[in-house]
PDB file of C-alpha atoms in Angstrom:
ATOM      1  CA  MET A 150      -0.098  -0.145  -0.034  1.00 38.00           C
ATOM      2  CA  HIS A 151       1.092   3.489  -1.014  1.00 53.00           C
ATOM      3  CA  THR A 152       2.001   5.430   2.358  1.00 71.00           C
ATOM      4  CA  LYS A 153      -0.067   8.593   2.494  1.00 94.00           C
ATOM      5  CA  LEU A 154       2.516  11.168   2.985  1.00 98.00           C
ATOM      6  CA  VAL A 155       2.713  14.802   2.514  1.00 98.00           C
ATOM      7  CA  ILE A 156       6.005  16.792   2.972  1.00 98.00           C
ATOM      8  CA  LEU A 157       5.597  20.386   4.138  1.00 98.00           C
ATOM      9  CA  ASP A 158       8.005  23.279   4.291  1.00 98.00           C
ATOM     10  CA  ARG A 159       8.101  25.090   7.599  1.00 98.00           C
ATOM     11  CA  ASP A 160       8.725  28.801   7.737  1.00 98.00           C
ATOM     12  CA  GLY A 161       6.022  30.565   5.603  1.00 98.00           C
ATOM     13  CA  THR A 162       3.937  27.452   5.035  1.00 98.00           C
ATOM     14  CA  ILE A 163       3.134  26.190   8.756  1.00 98.00           C
ATOM     15  CA  ASN A 164       4.242  29.274  10.679  1.00 98.00           C
ATOM     16  CA  GLN A 165       4.932  32.968   9.865  1.00 98.00           C
ATOM     17  CA  ASP A 166       8.365  33.539   8.052  1.00 97.00           C
ATOM     18  CA  SER A 167      10.719  36.315   9.165  1.00 94.00           C
ATOM     19  CA  ASP A 168      13.418  38.204   6.995  1.00 92.00           C
ATOM     20  CA  ASP A 169      15.332  38.074  10.303  1.00 93.00           C
ATOM     21  CA  TYR A 170      14.909  34.261  10.567  1.00 96.00           C
ATOM     22  CA  VAL A 171      12.681  32.570  13.129  1.00 97.00           C
ATOM     23  CA  LYS A 172      15.183  32.127  16.118  1.00 97.00           C
ATOM     24  CA  SER A 173      13.159  31.225  19.108  1.00 97.00           C
ATOM     25  CA  ALA A 174       9.925  29.349  20.284  1.00 98.00           C
ATOM     26  CA  ASP A 175       8.520  32.915  21.072  1.00 98.00           C
ATOM     27  CA  GLU A 176       9.205  33.878  17.377  1.00 98.00           C
ATOM     28  CA  TRP A 177       7.345  30.616  16.176  1.00 98.00           C
ATOM     29  CA  ILE A 178       3.827  31.807  15.417  1.00 98.00           C
ATOM     30  CA  ALA A 179       1.552  29.236  13.485  1.00 98.00           C
ATOM     31  CA  LEU A 180      -0.187  30.680  10.400  1.00 98.00           C
ATOM     32  CA  PRO A 181      -4.046  30.937  10.772  1.00 97.00           C
ATOM     33  CA  GLY A 182      -5.713  27.540  10.109  1.00 98.00           C
ATOM     34  CA  ALA A 183      -2.172  25.689   9.235  1.00 98.00           C
ATOM     35  CA  LEU A 184      -2.285  23.498  12.366  1.00 98.00           C
ATOM     36  CA  GLU A 185      -5.888  22.618  11.906  1.00 98.00           C
ATOM     37  CA  ALA A 186      -5.284  21.775   8.310  1.00 98.00           C
ATOM     38  CA  ILE A 187      -2.513  19.408   9.384  1.00 98.00           C
ATOM     39  CA  ALA A 188      -4.866  17.696  11.844  1.00 98.00           C
ATOM     40  CA  ARG A 189      -7.486  17.186   8.999  1.00 98.00           C
ATOM     41  CA  LEU A 190      -4.837  15.579   6.937  1.00 98.00           C
ATOM     42  CA  ASN A 191      -3.950  13.189   9.796  1.00 98.00           C
ATOM     43  CA  HIS A 192      -7.519  12.321  10.449  1.00 97.00           C
ATOM     44  CA  ALA A 193      -7.905  11.256   6.831  1.00 97.00           C
ATOM     45  CA  GLY A 194      -4.913   9.092   7.285  1.00 96.00           C
ATOM     46  CA  TRP A 195      -2.141  11.326   6.007  1.00 97.00           C
ATOM     47  CA  ARG A 196       1.276  11.177   7.458  1.00 97.00           C
ATOM     48  CA  VAL A 197       2.862  14.622   7.522  1.00 98.00           C
ATOM     49  CA  VAL A 198       6.601  15.500   7.722  1.00 98.00           C
ATOM     50  CA  VAL A 199       8.492  18.712   7.583  1.00 98.00           C
ATOM     51  CA  ALA A 200      11.619  19.457   5.321  1.00 98.00           C
ATOM     52  CA  SER A 201      13.056  22.883   6.274  1.00 98.00           C
ATOM     53  CA  ASN A 202      16.110  24.883   5.439  1.00 97.00           C
ATOM     54  CA  GLN A 203      17.555  26.098   8.863  1.00 97.00           C
ATOM     55  CA  SER A 204      20.522  27.986   7.878  1.00 96.00           C
ATOM     56  CA  GLY A 205      20.190  30.253  10.938  1.00 96.00           C
ATOM     57  CA  LEU A 206      22.010  27.314  12.724  1.00 97.00           C
ATOM     58  CA  GLY A 207      24.916  27.465  10.334  1.00 95.00           C
ATOM     59  CA  ARG A 208      24.963  31.267  10.444  1.00 95.00           C
ATOM     60  CA  GLY A 209      25.169  30.985  14.236  1.00 96.00           C
ATOM     61  CA  LEU A 210      21.861  32.899  14.914  1.00 97.00           C
ATOM     62  CA  PHE A 211      20.562  30.205  17.146  1.00 97.00           C
ATOM     63  CA  ASP A 212      21.444  26.858  18.323  1.00 97.00           C
ATOM     64  CA  VAL A 213      19.963  23.303  18.330  1.00 97.00           C
ATOM     65  CA  ALA A 214      18.264  23.736  21.719  1.00 98.00           C
ATOM     66  CA  ALA A 215      16.552  26.862  20.299  1.00 98.00           C
ATOM     67  CA  LEU A 216      15.439  24.830  17.275  1.00 98.00           C
ATOM     68  CA  ASN A 217      14.146  22.055  19.390  1.00 98.00           C
ATOM     69  CA  ALA A 218      12.196  24.464  21.559  1.00 98.00           C
ATOM     70  CA  MET A 219      10.395  25.822  18.314  1.00 98.00           C
ATOM     71  CA  HIS A 220       9.492  22.366  17.256  1.00 98.00           C
ATOM     72  CA  THR A 221       8.260  21.383  20.863  1.00 98.00           C
ATOM     73  CA  LYS A 222       6.016  24.288  20.605  1.00 98.00           C
ATOM     74  CA  MET A 223       4.829  23.365  17.290  1.00 98.00           C
ATOM     75  CA  HIS A 224       4.040  19.674  18.363  1.00 98.00           C
ATOM     76  CA  LYS A 225       2.352  20.876  21.576  1.00 98.00           C
ATOM     77  CA  LEU A 226       0.155  23.318  19.512  1.00 98.00           C
ATOM     78  CA  LEU A 227      -0.416  20.647  17.024  1.00 98.00           C
ATOM     79  CA  ALA A 228      -1.366  18.154  19.643  1.00 98.00           C
ATOM     80  CA  ALA A 229      -4.068  20.601  20.856  1.00 98.00           C
ATOM     81  CA  ALA A 230      -5.411  20.938  17.444  1.00 98.00           C
ATOM     82  CA  GLY A 231      -5.608  17.246  17.139  1.00 98.00           C
ATOM     83  CA  GLY A 232      -2.647  16.753  14.681  1.00 98.00           C
ATOM     84  CA  ARG A 233       0.776  15.553  14.447  1.00 98.00           C
ATOM     85  CA  ILE A 234       3.829  15.880  12.407  1.00 98.00           C
ATOM     86  CA  ASP A 235       5.799  12.535  12.166  1.00 97.00           C
ATOM     87  CA  ALA A 236       9.240  13.976  11.803  1.00 98.00           C
ATOM     88  CA  VAL A 237      11.095  17.110  11.136  1.00 98.00           C
ATOM     89  CA  PHE A 238      13.938  17.005   8.584  1.00 98.00           C
ATOM     90  CA  TYR A 239      16.165  20.052   8.594  1.00 98.00           C
ATOM     91  CA  CYS A 240      19.217  21.438   6.941  1.00 98.00           C
ATOM     92  CA  PRO A 241      21.464  23.137   9.456  1.00 97.00           C
ATOM     93  CA  HIS A 242      24.038  24.325   6.909  1.00 97.00           C
ATOM     94  CA  SER A 243      24.715  27.823   5.702  1.00 94.00           C
ATOM     95  CA  PRO A 244      24.681  28.350   1.882  1.00 93.00           C
ATOM     96  CA  GLU A 245      28.492  28.431   1.808  1.00 94.00           C
ATOM     97  CA  GLU A 246      28.802  24.973   3.360  1.00 94.00           C
ATOM     98  CA  THR A 247      27.677  23.435  -0.223  1.00 92.00           C
ATOM     99  CA  CYS A 248      25.774  20.444   1.212  1.00 97.00           C
ATOM    100  CA  ASN A 249      23.321  18.337  -0.646  1.00 97.00           C
ATOM    101  CA  CYS A 250      20.503  18.940   1.885  1.00 98.00           C
ATOM    102  CA  ARG A 251      19.701  22.781   1.511  1.00 98.00           C
ATOM    103  CA  LYS A 252      16.856  23.286  -0.748  1.00 98.00           C
ATOM    104  CA  PRO A 253      16.553  23.543  -3.762  1.00 98.00           C
ATOM    105  CA  LEU A 254      18.930  20.506  -3.774  1.00 98.00           C
ATOM    106  CA  PRO A 255      16.922  17.284  -2.798  1.00 98.00           C
ATOM    107  CA  GLY A 256      18.990  15.972  -0.085  1.00 98.00           C
ATOM    108  CA  LEU A 257      16.224  16.245   2.723  1.00 98.00           C
ATOM    109  CA  PHE A 258      13.710  14.547   0.456  1.00 98.00           C
ATOM    110  CA  GLU A 259      16.093  11.836  -0.212  1.00 98.00           C
ATOM    111  CA  GLN A 260      16.388  11.321   3.537  1.00 98.00           C
ATOM    112  CA  ILE A 261      12.702  11.117   3.865  1.00 98.00           C
ATOM    113  CA  GLY A 262      12.311   8.763   1.184  1.00 98.00           C
ATOM    114  CA  GLU A 263      15.149   6.388   3.099  1.00 97.00           C
ATOM    115  CA  ARG A 264      13.362   7.032   6.401  1.00 97.00           C
ATOM    116  CA  TYR A 265       9.965   5.798   4.901  1.00 96.00           C
ATOM    117  CA  GLY A 266      11.508   3.211   2.630  1.00 96.00           C
ATOM    118  CA  MET A 267       9.447   4.613  -0.180  1.00 96.00           C
ATOM    119  CA  ASP A 268       9.954   6.307  -3.714  1.00 96.00           C
ATOM    120  CA  LEU A 269       8.712   9.793  -3.340  1.00 97.00           C
ATOM    121  CA  LYS A 270       7.242  10.060  -6.923  1.00 97.00           C
ATOM    122  CA  GLY A 271       3.725  11.335  -6.647  1.00 97.00           C
ATOM    123  CA  VAL A 272       4.001  12.248  -3.050  1.00 98.00           C
ATOM    124  CA  HIS A 273       2.483  15.872  -2.550  1.00 98.00           C
ATOM    125  CA  THR A 274       4.901  18.546  -1.215  1.00 98.00           C
ATOM    126  CA  VAL A 275       3.974  22.149  -0.098  1.00 98.00           C
ATOM    127  CA  GLY A 276       6.226  25.199   0.151  1.00 98.00           C
ATOM    128  CA  ASP A 277       5.939  29.156  -0.061  1.00 98.00           C
ATOM    129  CA  SER A 278       9.050  29.368  -2.296  1.00 97.00           C
ATOM    130  CA  LEU A 279      10.483  28.264  -5.598  1.00 97.00           C
ATOM    131  CA  ARG A 280      13.324  26.178  -3.794  1.00 98.00           C
ATOM    132  CA  ASP A 281      10.974  24.216  -1.815  1.00 98.00           C
ATOM    133  CA  LEU A 282       9.192  23.076  -4.880  1.00 98.00           C
ATOM    134  CA  GLN A 283      12.369  22.371  -6.943  1.00 98.00           C
ATOM    135  CA  ALA A 284      13.783  20.062  -4.205  1.00 98.00           C
ATOM    136  CA  GLY A 285      10.604  18.206  -4.222  1.00 98.00           C
ATOM    137  CA  ALA A 286      10.313  18.023  -7.983  1.00 98.00           C
ATOM    138  CA  ALA A 287      13.843  16.662  -8.188  1.00 98.00           C
ATOM    139  CA  VAL A 288      12.615  13.451  -6.535  1.00 98.00           C
ATOM    140  CA  GLY A 289       9.187  13.223  -8.479  1.00 98.00           C
ATOM    141  CA  CYS A 290       7.064  15.028  -5.856  1.00 98.00           C
ATOM    142  CA  VAL A 291       3.763  16.706  -6.977  1.00 98.00           C
ATOM    143  CA  THR A 292       4.466  20.394  -6.056  1.00 98.00           C
ATOM    144  CA  HIS A 293       2.196  22.818  -4.431  1.00 98.00           C
ATOM    145  CA  LEU A 294       2.694  26.599  -3.765  1.00 98.00           C
ATOM    146  CA  VAL A 295       0.911  28.335  -0.933  1.00 98.00           C
ATOM    147  CA  HIS A 296       0.404  32.089  -1.153  1.00 98.00           C
ATOM    148  CA  THR A 297       1.816  32.640   2.352  1.00 98.00           C
ATOM    149  CA  GLY A 298       5.188  33.694   3.410  1.00 97.00           C
ATOM    150  CA  LYS A 299       7.229  34.115   0.281  1.00 97.00           C
ATOM    151  CA  GLY A 300       4.355  32.858  -1.795  1.00 97.00           C
ATOM    152  CA  GLU A 301       2.429  36.283  -1.189  1.00 96.00           C
ATOM    153  CA  LYS A 302       4.716  37.857  -3.889  1.00 95.00           C
ATOM    154  CA  VAL A 303       3.050  35.899  -6.706  1.00 94.00           C
ATOM    155  CA  LEU A 304      -0.503  36.028  -5.428  1.00 93.00           C
ATOM    156  CA  GLY A 305      -2.982  36.680  -8.252  1.00 92.00           C
ATOM    157  CA  GLN A 306      -0.330  36.221 -10.870  1.00 92.00           C
ATOM    158  CA  PRO A 307       0.363  33.293 -13.174  1.00 92.00           C
ATOM    159  CA  LEU A 308       3.194  31.233 -11.632  1.00 93.00           C
ATOM    160  CA  PRO A 309       6.630  32.237 -12.978  1.00 91.00           C
ATOM    161  CA  VAL A 310       7.961  29.895 -15.738  1.00 93.00           C
ATOM    162  CA  ASP A 311      10.795  28.655 -13.521  1.00 94.00           C
ATOM    163  CA  PHE A 312       8.267  26.818 -11.246  1.00 97.00           C
ATOM    164  CA  PRO A 313       8.135  23.050 -11.726  1.00 97.00           C
ATOM    165  CA  LYS A 314       5.646  22.064 -14.348  1.00 96.00           C
ATOM    166  CA  GLY A 315       2.177  21.331 -13.066  1.00 96.00           C
ATOM    167  CA  THR A 316       2.757  23.148  -9.705  1.00 98.00           C
ATOM    168  CA  MET A 317      -0.654  23.905  -8.286  1.00 97.00           C
ATOM    169  CA  ALA A 318      -1.206  27.227  -6.172  1.00 97.00           C
ATOM    170  CA  HIS A 319      -3.366  27.376  -3.074  1.00 98.00           C
ATOM    171  CA  THR A 320      -4.244  30.440  -0.931  1.00 97.00           C
ATOM    172  CA  ASP A 321      -2.860  28.681   2.177  1.00 98.00           C
ATOM    173  CA  LEU A 322      -2.322  25.201   3.848  1.00 98.00           C
ATOM    174  CA  SER A 323      -6.162  25.023   4.651  1.00 98.00           C
ATOM    175  CA  GLU A 324      -6.915  25.396   0.926  1.00 98.00           C
ATOM    176  CA  PHE A 325      -4.339  22.673   0.059  1.00 98.00           C
ATOM    177  CA  ALA A 326      -5.824  20.328   2.705  1.00 98.00           C
ATOM    178  CA  GLU A 327      -9.196  20.812   1.257  1.00 98.00           C
ATOM    179  CA  TRP A 328      -7.975  20.144  -2.214  1.00 98.00           C
ATOM    180  CA  LEU A 329      -6.212  17.011  -1.211  1.00 97.00           C
ATOM    181  CA  LEU A 330      -8.956  15.540   0.834  1.00 97.00           C
ATOM    182  CA  ALA A 331     -11.432  16.222  -2.102  1.00 96.00           C
ATOM    183  CA  MET A 332      -9.107  14.688  -4.561  1.00 92.00           C
ATOM    184  CA  SER A 333      -8.665  11.523  -2.245  1.00 89.00           C
ATOM    185  CA  ASP A 334     -12.497  11.247  -1.895  1.00 87.00           C
ATOM    186  CA  ALA A 335     -13.088  11.400  -5.607  1.00 87.00           C
ATOM    187  CA  ALA A 336     -10.229   8.677  -6.162  1.00 86.00           C
ATOM    188  CA  ALA A 337     -11.756   6.520  -3.484  1.00 84.00           C
ATOM    189  CA  LYS A 338     -15.228   6.646  -4.958  1.00 86.00           C
ATOM    190  CA  THR A 339     -13.862   5.907  -8.492  1.00 87.00           C
ATOM    191  CA  LYS A 340     -11.987   3.003  -7.111  1.00 82.00           C
ATOM    192  CA  ALA A 341     -15.337   1.686  -5.220  1.00 80.00           C
ATOM    193  CA  GLY A 342     -16.948   1.453  -8.645  1.00 74.00           C
ATOM    194  CA  GLY A 343     -19.095   4.493  -9.411  1.00 58.00           C
ATOM    195  CA  VAL A 344     -20.132   7.462  -7.365  1.00 52.00           C
ATOM    196  CA  ALA A 345     -21.759   6.994  -4.040  1.00 47.00           C
TER     197      ALA A 345
END
């Protein structure tokens, strides 16, 4: 059976982004409806994981303890909303470190594929910037842009040509979750032979 997996970017997709980096649990603020959207996916049988560039670590802006505190807050708030994130995969490197895990390179996605023992072709990935989607597209993910965070810049415009082919745009994570659940429902009905 194909694992129902969704891969989300973090800053600008689940929580508010900041040009100065999100450096502490206090600065980690969930976007409206994002935690509820993850809970709705969970309730429909989807596992949710995060793939996030955290170059603030490599730049010395915060340490792993601060990052863990942010994620503890995220997990607690999610639990209160009835949801959960299975795992957080992050790149701790600064751009100068030329690693393979900093998006747009696909290293984080490869780690996720290895952890779950699956090919990520056809897995949905959601992010607010081009590099999030390029990293997912490199391993065959279906790419979704949310118009939160950096994605606000292209709201109301056709997606720039450098976006992966077939990228779908959604207002926010809630709208993506609605779309995915509606798609899954339709697919299940077709499989069951006819519309219920």
